[in-house]
XYZ file of C-alpha atoms in Angstrom:
586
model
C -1.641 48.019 9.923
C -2.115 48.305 13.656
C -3.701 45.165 14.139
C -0.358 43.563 12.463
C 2.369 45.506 14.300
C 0.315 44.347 17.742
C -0.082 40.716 16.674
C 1.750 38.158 18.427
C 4.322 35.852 15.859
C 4.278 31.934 16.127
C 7.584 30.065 15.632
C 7.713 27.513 12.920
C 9.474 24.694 14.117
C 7.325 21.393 14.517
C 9.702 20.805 17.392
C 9.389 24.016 19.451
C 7.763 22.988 22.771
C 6.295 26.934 23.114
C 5.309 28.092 19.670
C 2.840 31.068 20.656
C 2.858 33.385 21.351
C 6.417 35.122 20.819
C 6.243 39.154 21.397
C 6.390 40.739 17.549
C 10.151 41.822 17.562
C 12.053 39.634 18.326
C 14.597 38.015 15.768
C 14.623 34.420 17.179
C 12.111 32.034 19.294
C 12.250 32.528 23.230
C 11.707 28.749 23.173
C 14.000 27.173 21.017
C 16.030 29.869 19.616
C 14.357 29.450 15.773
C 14.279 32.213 13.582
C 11.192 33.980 14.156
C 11.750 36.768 10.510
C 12.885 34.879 7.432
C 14.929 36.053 4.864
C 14.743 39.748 7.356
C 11.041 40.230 5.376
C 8.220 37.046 6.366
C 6.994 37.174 9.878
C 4.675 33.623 11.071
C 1.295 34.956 12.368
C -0.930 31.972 12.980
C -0.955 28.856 11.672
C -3.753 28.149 9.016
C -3.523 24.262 9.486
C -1.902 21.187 7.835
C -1.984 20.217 4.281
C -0.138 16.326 3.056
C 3.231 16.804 4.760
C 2.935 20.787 5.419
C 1.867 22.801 7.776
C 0.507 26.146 6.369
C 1.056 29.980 8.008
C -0.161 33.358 7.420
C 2.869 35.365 7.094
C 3.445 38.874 6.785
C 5.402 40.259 4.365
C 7.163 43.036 5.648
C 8.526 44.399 2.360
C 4.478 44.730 0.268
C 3.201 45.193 3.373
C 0.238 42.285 2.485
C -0.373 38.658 3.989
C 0.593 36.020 2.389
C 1.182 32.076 2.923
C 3.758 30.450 3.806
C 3.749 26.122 3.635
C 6.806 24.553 6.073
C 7.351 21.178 5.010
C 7.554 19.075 8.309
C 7.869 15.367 6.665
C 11.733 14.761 6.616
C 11.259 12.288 3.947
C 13.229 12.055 0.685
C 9.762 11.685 -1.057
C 8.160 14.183 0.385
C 11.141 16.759 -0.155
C 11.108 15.807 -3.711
C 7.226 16.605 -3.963
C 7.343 19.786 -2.145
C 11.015 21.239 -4.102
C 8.868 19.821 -7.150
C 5.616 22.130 -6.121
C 7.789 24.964 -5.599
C 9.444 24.778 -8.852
C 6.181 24.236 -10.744
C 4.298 27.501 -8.752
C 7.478 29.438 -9.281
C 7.174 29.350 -13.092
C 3.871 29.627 -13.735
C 1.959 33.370 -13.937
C -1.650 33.118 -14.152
C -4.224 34.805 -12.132
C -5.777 31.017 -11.298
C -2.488 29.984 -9.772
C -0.940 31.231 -6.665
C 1.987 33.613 -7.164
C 5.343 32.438 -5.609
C 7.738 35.315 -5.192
C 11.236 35.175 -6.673
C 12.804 34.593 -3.167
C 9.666 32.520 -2.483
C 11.447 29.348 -2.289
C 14.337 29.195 0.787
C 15.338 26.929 3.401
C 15.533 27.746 7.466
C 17.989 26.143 9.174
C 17.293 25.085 12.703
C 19.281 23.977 15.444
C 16.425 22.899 18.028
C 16.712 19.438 18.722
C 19.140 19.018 16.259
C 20.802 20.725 13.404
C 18.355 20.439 10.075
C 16.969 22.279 6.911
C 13.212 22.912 6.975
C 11.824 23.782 3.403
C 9.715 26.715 2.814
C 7.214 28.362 0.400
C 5.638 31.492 0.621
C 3.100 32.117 -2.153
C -0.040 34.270 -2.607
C -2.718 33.870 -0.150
C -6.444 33.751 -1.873
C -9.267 35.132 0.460
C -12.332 33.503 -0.326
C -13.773 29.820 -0.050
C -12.978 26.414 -1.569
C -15.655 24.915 -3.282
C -15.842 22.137 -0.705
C -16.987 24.554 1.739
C -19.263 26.222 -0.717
C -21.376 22.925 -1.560
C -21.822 22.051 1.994
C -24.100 25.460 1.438
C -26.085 23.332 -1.715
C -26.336 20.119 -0.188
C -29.014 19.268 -3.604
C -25.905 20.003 -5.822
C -24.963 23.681 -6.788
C -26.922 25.975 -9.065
C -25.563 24.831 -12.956
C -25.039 28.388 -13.902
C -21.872 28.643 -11.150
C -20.965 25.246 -11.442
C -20.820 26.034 -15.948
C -18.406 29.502 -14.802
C -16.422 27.611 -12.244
C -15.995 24.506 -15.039
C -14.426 26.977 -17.396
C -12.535 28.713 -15.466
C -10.907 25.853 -14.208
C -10.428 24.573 -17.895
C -8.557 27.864 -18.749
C -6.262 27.164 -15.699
C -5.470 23.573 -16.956
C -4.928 24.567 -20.725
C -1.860 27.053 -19.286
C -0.579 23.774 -17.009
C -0.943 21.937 -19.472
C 0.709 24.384 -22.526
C 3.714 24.471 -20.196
C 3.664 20.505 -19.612
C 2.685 20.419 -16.240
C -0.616 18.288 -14.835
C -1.792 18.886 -11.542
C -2.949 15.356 -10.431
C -5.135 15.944 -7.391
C -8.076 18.246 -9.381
C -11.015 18.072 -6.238
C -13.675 20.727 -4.804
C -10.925 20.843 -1.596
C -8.565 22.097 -4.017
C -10.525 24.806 -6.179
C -10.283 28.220 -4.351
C -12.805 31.111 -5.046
C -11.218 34.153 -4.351
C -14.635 36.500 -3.267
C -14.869 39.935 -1.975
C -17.069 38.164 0.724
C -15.760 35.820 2.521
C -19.319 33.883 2.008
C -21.850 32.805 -1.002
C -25.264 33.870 0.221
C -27.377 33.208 -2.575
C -27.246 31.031 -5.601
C -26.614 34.274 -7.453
C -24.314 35.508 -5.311
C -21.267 35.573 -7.428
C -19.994 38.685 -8.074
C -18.268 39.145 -11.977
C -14.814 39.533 -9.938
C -14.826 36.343 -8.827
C -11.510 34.434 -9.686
C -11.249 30.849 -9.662
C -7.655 29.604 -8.110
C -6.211 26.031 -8.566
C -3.894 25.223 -5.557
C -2.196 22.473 -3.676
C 0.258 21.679 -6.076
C 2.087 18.855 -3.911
C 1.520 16.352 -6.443
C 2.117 18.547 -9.681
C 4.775 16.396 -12.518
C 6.222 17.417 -15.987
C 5.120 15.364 -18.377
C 6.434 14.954 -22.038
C 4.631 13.129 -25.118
C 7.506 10.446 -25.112
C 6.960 9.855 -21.589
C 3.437 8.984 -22.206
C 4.220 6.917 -24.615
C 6.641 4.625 -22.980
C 5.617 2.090 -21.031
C 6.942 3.793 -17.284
C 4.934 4.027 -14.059
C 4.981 7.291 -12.212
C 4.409 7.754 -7.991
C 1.738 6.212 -7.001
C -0.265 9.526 -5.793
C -4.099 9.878 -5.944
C -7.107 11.153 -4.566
C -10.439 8.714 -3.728
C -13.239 8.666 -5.977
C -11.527 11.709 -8.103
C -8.244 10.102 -9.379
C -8.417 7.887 -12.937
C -7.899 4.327 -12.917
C -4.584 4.681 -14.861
C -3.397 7.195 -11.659
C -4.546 4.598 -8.733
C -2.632 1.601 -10.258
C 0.319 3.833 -10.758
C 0.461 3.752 -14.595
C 1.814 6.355 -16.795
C -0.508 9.726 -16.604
C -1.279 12.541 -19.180
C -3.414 15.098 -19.677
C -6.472 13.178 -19.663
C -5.995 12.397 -15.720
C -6.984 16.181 -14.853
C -10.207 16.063 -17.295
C -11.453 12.864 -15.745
C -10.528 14.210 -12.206
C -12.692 17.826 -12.984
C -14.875 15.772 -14.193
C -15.911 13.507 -11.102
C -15.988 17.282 -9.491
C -18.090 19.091 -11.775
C -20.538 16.099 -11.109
C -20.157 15.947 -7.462
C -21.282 20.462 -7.579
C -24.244 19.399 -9.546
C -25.465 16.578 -7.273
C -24.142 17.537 -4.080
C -23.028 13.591 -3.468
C -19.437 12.561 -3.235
C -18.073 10.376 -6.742
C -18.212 7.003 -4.515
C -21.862 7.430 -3.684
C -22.736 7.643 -7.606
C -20.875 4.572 -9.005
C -22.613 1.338 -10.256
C -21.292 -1.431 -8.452
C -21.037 -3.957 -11.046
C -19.498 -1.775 -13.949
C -17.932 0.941 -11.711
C -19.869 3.771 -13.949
C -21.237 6.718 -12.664
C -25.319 6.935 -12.218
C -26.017 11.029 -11.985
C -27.682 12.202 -14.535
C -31.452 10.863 -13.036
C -30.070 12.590 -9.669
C -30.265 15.933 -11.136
C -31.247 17.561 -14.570
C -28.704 19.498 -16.238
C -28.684 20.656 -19.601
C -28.175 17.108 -22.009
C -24.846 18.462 -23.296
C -23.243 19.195 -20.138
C -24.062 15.816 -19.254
C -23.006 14.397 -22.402
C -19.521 16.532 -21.878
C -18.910 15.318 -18.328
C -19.855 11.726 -18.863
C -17.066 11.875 -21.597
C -14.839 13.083 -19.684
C -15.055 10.163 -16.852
C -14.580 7.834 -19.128
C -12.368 4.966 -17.738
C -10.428 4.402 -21.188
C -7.872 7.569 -21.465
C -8.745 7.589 -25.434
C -12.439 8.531 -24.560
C -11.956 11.278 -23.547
C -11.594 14.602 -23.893
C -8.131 14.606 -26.277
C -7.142 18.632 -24.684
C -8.203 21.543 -23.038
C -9.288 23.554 -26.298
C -11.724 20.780 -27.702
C -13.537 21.340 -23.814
C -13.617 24.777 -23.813
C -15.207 24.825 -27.599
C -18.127 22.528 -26.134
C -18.750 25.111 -23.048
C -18.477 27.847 -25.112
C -21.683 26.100 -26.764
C -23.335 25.155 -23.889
C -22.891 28.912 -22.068
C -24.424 30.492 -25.143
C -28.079 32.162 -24.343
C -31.083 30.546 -25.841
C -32.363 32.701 -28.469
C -36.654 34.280 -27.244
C -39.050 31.227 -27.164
C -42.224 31.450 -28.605
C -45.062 29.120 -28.232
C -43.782 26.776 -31.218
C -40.042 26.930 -29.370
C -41.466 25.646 -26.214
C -44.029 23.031 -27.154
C -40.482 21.947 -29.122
C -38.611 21.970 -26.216
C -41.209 19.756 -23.995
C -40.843 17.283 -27.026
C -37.387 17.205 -26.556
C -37.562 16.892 -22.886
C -39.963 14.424 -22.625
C -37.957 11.936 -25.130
C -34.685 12.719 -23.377
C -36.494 11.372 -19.830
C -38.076 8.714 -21.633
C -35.049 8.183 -23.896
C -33.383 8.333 -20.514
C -35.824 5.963 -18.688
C -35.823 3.161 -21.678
C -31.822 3.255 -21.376
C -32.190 2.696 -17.226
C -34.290 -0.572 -18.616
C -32.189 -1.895 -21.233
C -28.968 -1.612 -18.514
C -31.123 -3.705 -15.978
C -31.682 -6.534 -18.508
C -28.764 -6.335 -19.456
C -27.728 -7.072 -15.456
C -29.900 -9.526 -14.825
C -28.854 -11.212 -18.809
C -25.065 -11.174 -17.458
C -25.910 -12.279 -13.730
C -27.851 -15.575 -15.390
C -25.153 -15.833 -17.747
C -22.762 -15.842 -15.269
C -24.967 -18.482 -13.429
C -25.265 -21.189 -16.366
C -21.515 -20.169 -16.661
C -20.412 -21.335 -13.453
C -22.752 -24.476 -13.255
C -21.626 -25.533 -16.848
C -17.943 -25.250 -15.897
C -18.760 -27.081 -12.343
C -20.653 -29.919 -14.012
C -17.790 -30.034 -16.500
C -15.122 -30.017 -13.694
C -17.099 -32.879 -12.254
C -17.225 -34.889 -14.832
C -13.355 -34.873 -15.418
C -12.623 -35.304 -12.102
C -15.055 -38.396 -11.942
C -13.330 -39.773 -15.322
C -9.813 -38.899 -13.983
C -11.066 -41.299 -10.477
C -12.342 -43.925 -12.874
C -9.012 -43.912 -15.037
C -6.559 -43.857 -11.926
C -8.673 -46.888 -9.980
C -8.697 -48.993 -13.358
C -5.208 -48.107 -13.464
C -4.541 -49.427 -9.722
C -6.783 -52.551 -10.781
C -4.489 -53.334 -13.645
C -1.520 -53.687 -11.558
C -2.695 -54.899 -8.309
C -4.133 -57.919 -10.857
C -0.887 -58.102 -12.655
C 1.401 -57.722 -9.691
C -0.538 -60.164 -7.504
C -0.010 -62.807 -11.113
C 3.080 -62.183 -11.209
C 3.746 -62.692 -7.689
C 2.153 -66.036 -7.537
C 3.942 -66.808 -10.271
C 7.276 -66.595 -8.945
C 6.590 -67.950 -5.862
C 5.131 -71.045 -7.537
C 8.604 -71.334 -9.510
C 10.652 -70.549 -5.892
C 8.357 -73.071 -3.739
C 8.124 -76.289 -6.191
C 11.131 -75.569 -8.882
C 14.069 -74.738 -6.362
C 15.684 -75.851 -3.453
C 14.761 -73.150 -1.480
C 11.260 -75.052 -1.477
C 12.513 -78.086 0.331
C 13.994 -75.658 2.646
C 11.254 -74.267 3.586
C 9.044 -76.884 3.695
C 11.318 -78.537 6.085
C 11.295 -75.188 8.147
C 7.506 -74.711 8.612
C 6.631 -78.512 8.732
C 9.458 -78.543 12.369
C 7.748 -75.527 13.297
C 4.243 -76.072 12.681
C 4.337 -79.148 13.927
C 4.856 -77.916 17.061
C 1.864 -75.255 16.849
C -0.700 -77.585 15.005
C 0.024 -81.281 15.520
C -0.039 -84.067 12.687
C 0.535 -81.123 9.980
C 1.425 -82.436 6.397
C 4.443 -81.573 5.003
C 2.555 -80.393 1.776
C 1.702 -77.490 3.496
C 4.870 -76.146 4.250
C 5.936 -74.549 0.968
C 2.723 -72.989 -0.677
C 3.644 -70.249 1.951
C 5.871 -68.772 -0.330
C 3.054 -68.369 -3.195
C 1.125 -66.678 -0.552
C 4.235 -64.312 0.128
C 5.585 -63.747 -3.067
C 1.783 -62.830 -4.336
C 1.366 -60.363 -1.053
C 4.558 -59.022 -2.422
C 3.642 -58.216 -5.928
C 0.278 -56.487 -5.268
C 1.516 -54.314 -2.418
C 4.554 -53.577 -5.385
C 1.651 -52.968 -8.106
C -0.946 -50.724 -6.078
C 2.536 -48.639 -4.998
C 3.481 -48.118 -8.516
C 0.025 -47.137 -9.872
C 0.877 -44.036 -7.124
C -2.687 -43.276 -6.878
C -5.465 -42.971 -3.569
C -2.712 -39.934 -2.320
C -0.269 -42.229 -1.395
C 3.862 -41.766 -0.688
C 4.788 -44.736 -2.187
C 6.714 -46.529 0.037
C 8.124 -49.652 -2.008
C 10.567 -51.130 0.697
C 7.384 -51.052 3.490
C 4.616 -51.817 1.231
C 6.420 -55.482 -0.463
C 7.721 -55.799 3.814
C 4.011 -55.747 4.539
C 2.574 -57.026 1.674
C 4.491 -60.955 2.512
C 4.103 -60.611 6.351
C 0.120 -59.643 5.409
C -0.248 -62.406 2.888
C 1.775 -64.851 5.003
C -0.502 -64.184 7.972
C -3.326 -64.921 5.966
C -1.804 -68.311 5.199
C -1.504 -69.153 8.558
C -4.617 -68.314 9.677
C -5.705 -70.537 6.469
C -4.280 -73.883 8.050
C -5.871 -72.897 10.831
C -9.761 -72.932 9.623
C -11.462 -75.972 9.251
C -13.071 -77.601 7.270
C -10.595 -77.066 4.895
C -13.021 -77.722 1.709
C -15.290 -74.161 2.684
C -14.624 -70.717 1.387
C -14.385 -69.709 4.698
C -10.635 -70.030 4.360
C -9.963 -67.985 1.598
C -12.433 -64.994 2.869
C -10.783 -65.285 6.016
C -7.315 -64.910 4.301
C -8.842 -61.992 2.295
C -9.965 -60.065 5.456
C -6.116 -60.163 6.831
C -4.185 -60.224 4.078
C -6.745 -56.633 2.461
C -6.285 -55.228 6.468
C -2.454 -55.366 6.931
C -1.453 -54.232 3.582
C -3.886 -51.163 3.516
C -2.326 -49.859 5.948
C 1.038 -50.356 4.946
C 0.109 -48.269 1.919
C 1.365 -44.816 2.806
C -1.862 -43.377 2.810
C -2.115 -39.742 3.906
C -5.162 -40.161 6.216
C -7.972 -42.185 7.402
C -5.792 -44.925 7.601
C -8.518 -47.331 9.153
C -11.378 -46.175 7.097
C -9.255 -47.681 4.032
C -8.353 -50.556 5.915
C -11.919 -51.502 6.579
C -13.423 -50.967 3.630
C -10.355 -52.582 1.250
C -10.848 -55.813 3.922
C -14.417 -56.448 4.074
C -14.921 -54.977 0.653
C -13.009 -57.730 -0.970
C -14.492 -60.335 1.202
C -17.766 -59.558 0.678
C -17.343 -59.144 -3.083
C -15.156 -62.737 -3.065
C -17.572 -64.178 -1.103
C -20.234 -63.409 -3.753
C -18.218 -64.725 -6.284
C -18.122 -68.395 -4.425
C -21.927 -68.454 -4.075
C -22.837 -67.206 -8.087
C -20.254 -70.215 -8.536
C -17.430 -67.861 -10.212
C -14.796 -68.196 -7.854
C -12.919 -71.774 -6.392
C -13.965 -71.753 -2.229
C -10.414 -73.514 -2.228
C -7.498 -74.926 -3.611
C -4.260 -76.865 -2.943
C -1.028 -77.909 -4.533
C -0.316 -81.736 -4.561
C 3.535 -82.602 -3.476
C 4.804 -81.995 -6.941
C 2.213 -79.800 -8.466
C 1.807 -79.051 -12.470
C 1.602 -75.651 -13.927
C -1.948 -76.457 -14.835
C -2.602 -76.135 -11.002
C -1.278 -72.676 -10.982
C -4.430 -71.586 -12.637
C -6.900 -71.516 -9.476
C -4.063 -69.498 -7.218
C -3.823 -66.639 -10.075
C -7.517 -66.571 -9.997
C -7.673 -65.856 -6.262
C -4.715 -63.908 -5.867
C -5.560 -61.807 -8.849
C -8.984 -61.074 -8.144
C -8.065 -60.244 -4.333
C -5.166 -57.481 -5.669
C -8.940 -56.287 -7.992
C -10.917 -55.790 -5.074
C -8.359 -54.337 -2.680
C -8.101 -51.512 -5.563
C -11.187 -51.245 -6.521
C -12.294 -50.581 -2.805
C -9.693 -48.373 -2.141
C -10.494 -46.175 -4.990
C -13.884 -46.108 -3.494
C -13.014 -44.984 -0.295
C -10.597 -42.198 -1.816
C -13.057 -40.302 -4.076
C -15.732 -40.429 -2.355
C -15.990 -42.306 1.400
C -13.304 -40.194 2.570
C -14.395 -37.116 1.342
C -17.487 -37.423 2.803
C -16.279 -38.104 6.152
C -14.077 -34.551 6.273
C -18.170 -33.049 4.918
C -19.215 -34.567 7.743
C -16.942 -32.972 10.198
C -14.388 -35.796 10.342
C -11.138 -34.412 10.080
């Protein structure tokens, strides 16, 4: 014990600014004045690294006389207190050679006063001298010999059936946390495990009690796993049984026979694991691991004793093969690899069946999208057709009845004949009050298209009718202005205003002159074609005390303009506009 009494002691404060080396003696830290013997019995030697929210010591325990290790939690965290008191309790009450023994004082708190005054958790427990198996595959980077990776399996499987009897899963089951106590510090040889060798689960940081009505409630529990070894029901942070350590020792068994991390081995598309052409191990091994990886809990294996049963199978020896035996056994061997083989080719039709499924799947349901979306256009520009028609009707009906039926006719006649008179000379007075059919019909269809609400827009009534009369009313005027007055000029001309100003009244989100543009010469052009086929009247006129008979070429025009101005602005909507912003124009 010389080489213990002359070793130097380390203080375990995570804030002591000179740790090591403190002379072995002393009661308390030169540096910060921390305890330097716990409990009078556990002297820090030298720290063994960190582990989650520990850092780990060899300690000496004075009273055996043996090292031991001692895990300081340094995370002040309610969390992590709760997962380390939790460890603690779970290593204190379990006695089994594959768990590391906690003494019955194990458990204690320090208290510190360096920088300020605080509890620091500790655990001292047994300390295993040997290897994990981490370390010992890095030896077998082709995967480790089946034999030790079949002993290893079952020890580990006796460890979890006593966890498991008492209600307790471990939760973070990995090759960094499977310990192989050894004589030798090192594994030479594939054969170079002696029959001593002991198997030792540790890190029990994320360790939980677990209770059959717990699992069957509907509860999450802490989100806590480990990469490419934890179960799907354990990474989304459902409920966990059981089952979570088999599927976990599972992904680990596999990862000792191949020598490639979990990750490495899964399919992409279905998330499966692809081993058993990496290596060949016997078929019912295989058979027991894929099982156990299984991403639906009830697949697998239902408890420790029904896995144990299957190894015990699998370890027993093969009885002397004669000649018959193995000419039986290449039969078998060559259908499992070509049983194997035709089961690689089914999966990649059935790949490539699902990826061109998928395919017509997504072109069916864009081709159908398409077509609603183009019938859903053609409903909502009929729609705007309707009641630009009706609107523009009804318009020109009422300012028929307002400009020939009412006084507010003569009034306005005698208005615009004073002031037009002064603009154009020798202007009739019969001119004067069809201005208000013009206005009352510019009112109606900007009121209709701004009803329909289609074409995006924010349906602004009180600017849209505003605009609507000044557009129409402008288009009047530049009527009387156009000679001769017996051409369709006029009434194209009237079109290409009137269409202008009230598109862009409209309350359209963008684009603004695109619409404009198209609405205008759209309807002109189309009118225009209308007077040559012979379809539409080039022009008409109200006599001084017009009939309702004459009302009949106005609708017409004024009816047919409200059409086009929709029909064209559905047009530019669906699919003008949009193929501007393809084009870059924003």
């Amino acid at each position: 014990m010389s080489h213990i009494t002359q070793s130097a002691v380390h203080c375990i404060n995570p804030d002591c600014q000179r740790p090591y080396p403190q002379p072995w003696g002393n009661k308390f830290c030169n540096s910060c004045g921390a305890p330097l013997e716990l409990l009078d019995r556990y002297v820090p030697l030298q720290p063994l690294g960190s582990g989650g929210f520990a850092q780990i010591y060899t300690v000496w325990d004075q009273k055996t006389q043996t090292e031991k290790v001692l895990k300081v939690l340094v995370e002040d965290s309610p969390k992590a207190l709760e997962l380390f008191t939790q460890e603690a309790a779970v290593l204190s009450s379990l006695h089994h050679p594959g768990v590391p023994a906690v003494d019955a004082e194990g458990y204690f708190q320090v208290q510190l006063f360096n920088p300020k005054l605080h509890q620091l958790p500790c655990l001292v427990m047994e300390k295993i001298n040997g290897q994990t198996l981490e370390e010992i595959l890095k030896k077998f980077p082709q995967g480790c010999p089946e034999n030790l990776v079949i002993n290893w399996f079952a020890q580990t499987v006796e460890i979890l059936q006593e966890l498991h009897k008492r209600q307790i899963i471990h939760r973070d089951i990995k090759p960094s946390n499977l310990m192989l106590g050894t004589s030798s510090p090192t594994v030479t040889t594939p054969q170079g495990q002696a029959q001593g060798d002991r198997l030792v689960l540790i890190d029990f940081g994320g360790a939980k009690q677990f209770s059959a009505s717990k699992l069957r409630s509907q509860s999450s529990s802490t989100r806590l796993f480990s990469s490419g070894y934890s179960p799907p029901e354990q990474v989304t942070g459902s409920i966990v049984g059981p089952s979570a350590d088999f599927y976990a020792l599972g992904r680990t068994m596999i990862e000792l026979l191949t020598g490639k991390y979990p990750l490495e081995l899964e399919d992409q598309q279905t998330g499966k694991l692809r081993w058993r052409t990496v290596v060949n191990v016997n078929p019912q091994l295989a058979d027991l691991l894929d099982e156990m990886v299984q991403e639906d809990v009830r697949s697998r294996p239902a408890n420790a004793a029904m896995i144990q049963k299957r190894l015990a199978k699998i370890s027993q020896p093969l009885p002397p093969t004669g000649l018959f035996a193995q000419l039986q056994d290449k039969i078998k061997q060559t259908l499992g690899q070509v049983s194997q083989g035709f089961t690689l080719l089914i999966q990649a039709i059935e790949r490539v069946l699902a990826n061109f499924t998928q395919a017509v799947t997504k072109t069916v349901v864009f081709i159908a999208q398409t077509i609603i979306k183009i019938f859903q256009a053609c409903l909502a520009t009929i729609w705007a057709m309707i009641l630009a028609y009706v609107g523009a009707c009804f318009g020109a009906i009422a300012g028929f009845i307002l400009a020939y039926h009412t006084s507010l006719g003569h009034w306005v006649v005698q208005s615009i004949s004073t002031q037009l008179n002064q603009l154009v000379p020798n202007t009739q007075p019969i001119f004067g009050a069809d201005i208000l059919v013009f206005i009352a019909a510019g009112w109606g269809t900007a009121w209709g298209l701004t009803v329909s609400g289609c074409f995006g827009q924010r349906r602004r009534f009180l600017v849209a009718s505003v605009m609507g009369m000044i557009s129409y009313g402008f288009g009047w005027f530049i009527l009387q202005l156009i000679t001769p007055k017996d051409s369709g000029e006029g009434l194209v001309a009237v079109i290409l205003v009137a269409a202008c100003l009230l598109t862009l009244s409209l309350g359209l989100r963008s684009h603004h002159v695109v619409y404009a543009v198209f609405a205008a010469f759209g309807s002109a052009i189309a009118y225009a074609l209308l007077i040559i086929l012979g379809l539409a009247p080039p022009i008409f006129q109200f006599s001084s005390q017009p009939a309702w008979s004459e009302l009949q070429l106005p609708l017409i025009f004024f009816g047919s303009v409200g059409f086009f101005i929709s029909f064209w602005l559905g047009v530019s909507y669906y699919l003008i506009v949009p193929g501007l912003r393809f084009l870059g124009w924003r």
